[in-house]
């Protein structure tokens, strides 16, 4: 990328203050070096790429204009924080990003005082910025202190952003919202706000004409009462269409832009100008996702978080092949089959068409495919509406993002007993994204609601059979599966029946109850232990709710010990369900629960995190060995 023999600047940047007084050519050279580092990173591992390439100049201009040890900076979502990390003292550790024990791929206050919140979910930045500004004001600590939220055009339509914007007039003094408009979410952005931003982009070119027309409109005489009102409305409507950023102005913000976000001098000039105002200000910055790396600008969807890739000698890019068929593929195929079978079935995604591998569904069923943008709460209430009139909506969503819809799952879906099906991808550890993205709370928060059926397939066979089951069930259902290679357990399998588990192996020496896709590990552990003379029963629970108490409770009663296994938080999870059922039946038994305790799990490869948590084959086998010894006659455990 950069063809320079000069001494690199980036390694010398230990804090943003090293940017002070830096010349424009040096800033531009630094931008090139940052892009080089980003390119080197993705040759080592998958990481967020195109979004980071797009904010380099904006990041430099922000840090040159503000001092974010005093001022406040929030990067919405946080996946575009890499340039910020590189110039805030983390260049030496940067190569560790997204690896276990290394830097997080998102903001992390434990890494740096320049990061205020751990984030990863989109849309909260404006609210937290309003809160920061308001708190500073109450503490009379706001002397010249600016709060800046940088939010992408994909995150911008999130409902919570409008809740914050409606509130900004009161608390938004010295508050700047930078709208980073690159025309993309992960996929092309959708919806009315996207169209509005397109119109704003256009408006600069027409500003001369616009001024004239607005002047003319302002001279329209107001006549008698009703006519006057009508004319006022027409005038306001016309102005709204012609004035750039009228929507924001009406909400009490000053709208500035759109400006070219790759012109570092220009961005800096506007930021300095903003600093001279009182706020709140919305600065509309136009950038290009993937800027500086041609293939990424050509295919920003692929390069949002591409697989590891390198450049061959002939200049072509070689992408690392993915690890084969994933549960996500199995889910999207099952959805396709269901939509082919019935024209009542619809699918809703909240901006994750690519992540959920729904492209074929989108292309083959354009009328029944709905992308709401990053609006999970809306997606769920929307699905409830469709279900109410007789459709069979599937909300295909990452487990962690569904948390945004908690109240709508309760009020609009479960309370009404509507047949909405939730396909919960990334149910379990999501890997290098870390704590913000692990989908480990879903079993607990979904089973709370009466009417809700919660399923956790033990393998791909289960997943494919559970969707048709859910679609004919008269009530809400959730099917949660991990970000992992799809596995099919060998042997004859029982059909899916509501609240029915499946016994896959029988032995008198102990019991493993598996709630989900760690089933192959449970079976492998049982196999291993059989070699040591310990014959275990293994149950594929399938249903977390309702639990198959008829099958499970007698097995627990007859087994010297029981180990429950789940890739989920223990609080409220599958093991809790089993313990509650035992308590309700007045039964006591030695039960050990394997899962995730009361802590957040860091980032790393899913397999290494599972191993650390004792949730791999070796960990499950070891827990069984220990239980077997502890529960052996004469050991006093009952
Ligand atoms: C609540 C939530 N839903 C979905 C996502 C997944 N996601 C991460 S980044 C992204 C696109 C964001 O687009 P934009 O804000 O424009 O940033 P860009 O990548 O274009 O810079 C999406 C959908 C998320 N992080 N949080
Ligand atoms: C920033 C963000 O939320 C997404 O880009 C997320 O990282 C996607 O995760 P997957 O890689 O598991 O699809
Ligand atoms: Mg964007």
XYZ file of C-alpha atoms in Angstrom, residues 69-356:
288
model
C -8.697 11.828 28.081
C -10.713 14.931 28.918
C -13.403 14.920 26.235
C -15.476 11.782 25.723
C -15.540 9.484 22.712
C -17.876 6.591 22.003
C -17.565 4.516 18.854
C -20.996 3.030 18.263
C -20.925 -0.779 18.119
C -17.145 -0.581 18.419
C -16.158 -2.847 15.538
C -14.459 0.100 13.803
C -12.190 0.903 16.737
C -8.946 -0.518 15.369
C -7.388 2.773 14.161
C -8.323 4.283 17.526
C -6.548 1.411 19.309
C -3.502 1.857 17.118
C -3.021 5.486 18.078
C -3.966 5.187 21.737
C -0.924 3.235 22.842
C -1.909 -0.247 21.710
C 0.141 -0.543 18.547
C 2.662 -2.923 20.191
C -0.075 -5.406 21.176
C -2.211 -4.910 18.096
C -1.279 -8.234 16.483
C -2.962 -10.029 19.416
C -6.371 -8.524 18.716
C -9.278 -10.988 18.895
C -7.085 -13.767 20.282
C -7.482 -15.242 23.747
C -5.614 -13.063 26.211
C -5.010 -10.435 23.531
C -6.679 -7.122 22.780
C -10.429 -7.140 22.364
C -11.879 -6.409 18.946
C -14.091 -3.798 20.621
C -13.548 -0.921 23.056
C -12.366 -2.031 26.459
C -11.751 0.357 29.378
C -9.433 -2.231 30.914
C -7.102 -1.742 27.971
C -7.100 2.024 27.824
C -8.520 5.185 29.377
C -9.466 6.178 25.841
C -12.163 3.481 25.829
C -15.163 4.314 27.992
C -17.510 1.346 27.619
C -17.151 -2.229 26.473
C -19.505 -2.263 23.490
C -20.370 -4.579 20.631
C -24.080 -4.108 20.102
C -25.140 -1.328 17.775
C -27.103 1.787 18.511
C -26.403 2.801 22.112
C -23.754 5.442 21.506
C -26.035 8.460 21.316
C -27.794 7.518 24.542
C -24.584 6.954 26.465
C -23.184 10.179 25.028
C -26.261 12.079 26.211
C -25.791 10.516 29.640
C -22.098 11.379 29.778
C -22.775 14.981 28.815
C -25.610 15.221 31.296
C -23.569 13.694 34.123
C -20.654 15.997 33.447
C -23.018 18.919 33.566
C -24.512 17.858 36.895
C -21.052 17.446 38.331
C -20.246 20.920 36.997
C -17.366 19.197 35.337
C -18.242 20.093 31.799
C -15.856 22.990 31.388
C -15.040 22.826 27.686
C -15.611 19.114 27.788
C -17.093 17.698 24.586
C -18.803 14.367 24.209
C -18.604 12.732 20.790
C -20.530 9.707 19.529
C -19.497 8.238 16.183
C -22.303 6.174 14.724
C -22.559 4.391 11.383
C -25.465 4.679 8.997
C -26.249 0.999 9.627
C -26.585 1.514 13.367
C -28.344 4.851 12.995
C -31.856 3.453 12.302
C -31.854 1.548 15.620
C -34.881 2.685 17.602
C -32.865 3.624 20.646
C -31.036 6.261 18.597
C -34.336 8.123 18.135
C -35.104 7.853 21.810
C -31.760 9.556 22.405
C -32.219 12.164 19.678
C -35.595 13.123 21.110
C -33.857 13.718 24.402
C -30.780 15.457 23.124
C -31.982 19.065 23.256
C -32.077 19.034 27.058
C -28.785 17.322 27.749
C -26.829 17.751 24.591
C -24.741 20.806 25.275
C -21.268 20.307 23.810
C -22.428 17.067 22.324
C -21.453 15.971 18.840
C -22.916 13.056 16.944
C -20.772 12.097 13.966
C -22.871 10.158 11.493
C -20.437 7.998 9.532
C -22.330 7.374 6.332
C -20.701 4.731 4.136
C -23.957 3.544 2.553
C -23.531 0.162 4.163
C -24.564 -1.797 7.165
C -22.981 -5.265 6.926
C -25.208 -5.693 3.890
C -26.496 -2.685 1.976
C -28.468 -0.581 4.411
C -32.226 -0.632 4.165
C -35.274 1.432 5.008
C -36.555 4.969 5.047
C -33.664 6.478 7.002
C -31.262 5.074 4.402
C -33.268 6.881 1.709
C -33.242 10.062 3.750
C -29.459 9.895 4.082
C -29.204 9.378 0.334
C -31.232 12.541 -0.180
C -28.973 14.439 2.213
C -25.944 13.279 0.276
C -27.527 14.697 -2.838
C -28.618 17.950 -1.244
C -25.152 19.555 -1.201
C -25.051 19.556 -4.983
C -28.381 21.299 -5.162
C -27.859 23.766 -2.360
C -27.973 26.819 -4.685
C -31.370 25.934 -6.117
C -32.535 24.851 -2.712
C -31.791 28.257 -1.182
C -33.786 30.024 -3.890
C -36.816 27.789 -3.533
C -36.839 28.077 0.222
C -36.661 31.875 -0.083
C -39.686 31.806 -2.414
C -41.608 29.564 -0.065
C -40.918 31.907 2.788
C -42.680 34.670 0.878
C -45.973 32.818 0.470
C -48.617 35.050 2.029
C -50.731 33.499 4.736
C -54.451 33.895 4.113
C -57.524 33.022 6.175
C -57.410 30.430 8.865
C -57.815 26.949 7.279
C -56.014 27.944 4.131
C -53.263 29.438 6.213
C -52.805 26.188 8.068
C -52.737 24.195 4.863
C -50.252 26.544 3.275
C -48.070 26.388 6.345
C -48.091 22.636 6.123
C -47.212 22.639 2.446
C -44.485 25.151 3.106
C -43.029 23.133 5.964
C -43.218 19.943 3.961
C -41.503 21.558 1.033
C -38.841 22.995 3.290
C -38.321 19.632 4.933
C -37.679 18.077 1.548
C -35.321 20.794 0.490
C -33.466 21.766 3.626
C -30.643 19.361 4.361
C -30.963 17.778 7.775
C -34.323 19.338 8.601
C -35.256 16.273 10.626
C -32.313 16.784 12.960
C -32.792 20.534 13.111
C -36.389 19.969 14.184
C -35.154 17.728 16.980
C -32.987 20.529 18.263
C -29.629 19.674 16.744
C -27.574 21.666 14.324
C -27.054 19.605 11.160
C -23.687 20.053 9.430
C -22.623 18.287 6.265
C -22.409 16.073 4.400
C -18.624 16.291 4.162
C -15.945 14.032 2.710
C -14.697 11.862 5.557
C -11.485 10.899 3.813
C -10.253 14.472 3.550
C -8.535 14.707 6.891
C -7.973 18.451 6.625
C -11.607 19.069 5.829
C -12.885 16.855 8.632
C -10.533 18.610 11.049
C -11.755 21.994 9.855
C -15.380 21.048 10.488
C -14.604 19.527 13.858
C -12.849 22.724 14.906
C -15.836 24.712 13.715
C -18.178 22.495 15.719
C -16.068 23.024 18.828
C -16.809 26.707 18.572
C -20.554 26.068 18.869
C -22.482 24.962 21.880
C -24.034 21.793 20.464
C -25.781 19.545 20.042
C -24.498 19.045 16.515
C -24.916 16.240 14.024
C -21.970 16.130 11.637
C -22.743 14.046 8.575
C -19.520 12.514 7.259
C -19.465 10.507 4.055
C -16.922 7.703 3.882
C -16.303 4.629 1.806
C -16.417 1.245 3.478
C -13.111 -0.463 2.693
C -11.425 2.780 1.611
C -7.836 2.296 0.457
C -8.154 -1.401 -0.343
C -9.834 -1.827 -3.691
C -11.262 -5.348 -3.255
C -12.932 -4.219 -0.022
C -14.566 -1.211 -1.660
C -15.833 -3.521 -4.413
C -17.280 -6.091 -2.029
C -17.810 -4.455 1.362
C -20.163 -7.254 2.425
C -17.487 -9.918 2.122
C -14.835 -7.615 3.555
C -16.864 -6.509 6.574
C -15.164 -9.347 8.465
C -13.500 -11.461 5.781
C -11.946 -14.826 6.396
C -8.185 -14.703 6.732
C -6.678 -13.979 3.325
C -3.383 -13.342 1.639
C -2.258 -12.030 -1.711
C -0.786 -14.496 -4.193
C 2.169 -13.667 -6.387
C -0.157 -12.863 -9.285
C -1.868 -10.304 -7.046
C -5.026 -12.333 -6.535
C -6.465 -12.691 -3.083
C -6.594 -16.114 -1.567
C -9.274 -16.483 1.074
C -8.924 -19.165 3.707
C -11.610 -21.772 3.131
C -14.247 -21.877 5.828
C -14.330 -24.914 8.079
C -17.212 -26.555 6.186
C -20.886 -26.708 6.811
C -22.021 -24.782 9.866
C -25.257 -24.918 11.843
C -26.019 -21.574 10.203
C -26.050 -23.303 6.790
C -28.291 -26.045 8.099
C -30.677 -23.436 9.523
C -30.879 -21.377 6.354
C -31.482 -24.529 4.306
C -34.250 -25.603 6.672
C -35.781 -22.135 6.336
C -35.618 -22.398 2.553
C -37.340 -25.773 2.665
C -40.056 -24.413 4.970
C -40.681 -21.389 2.755
C -40.909 -23.609 -0.291
C -43.416 -25.826 1.478
C -45.729 -23.064 2.659
C -46.354 -19.546 1.436
C -47.415 -18.588 4.938
C -43.848 -18.820 6.165
C -41.891 -15.563 6.263
C -38.384 -14.805 7.481
C -37.201 -11.704 9.273
C -33.637 -10.625 9.834
C -32.368 -7.578 11.676
C -29.508 -6.651 9.325
C -27.843 -10.059 9.521
C -28.743 -11.548 6.139
C -25.109 -12.323 5.434
C -24.272 -13.658 8.906
C -27.337 -15.878 8.848
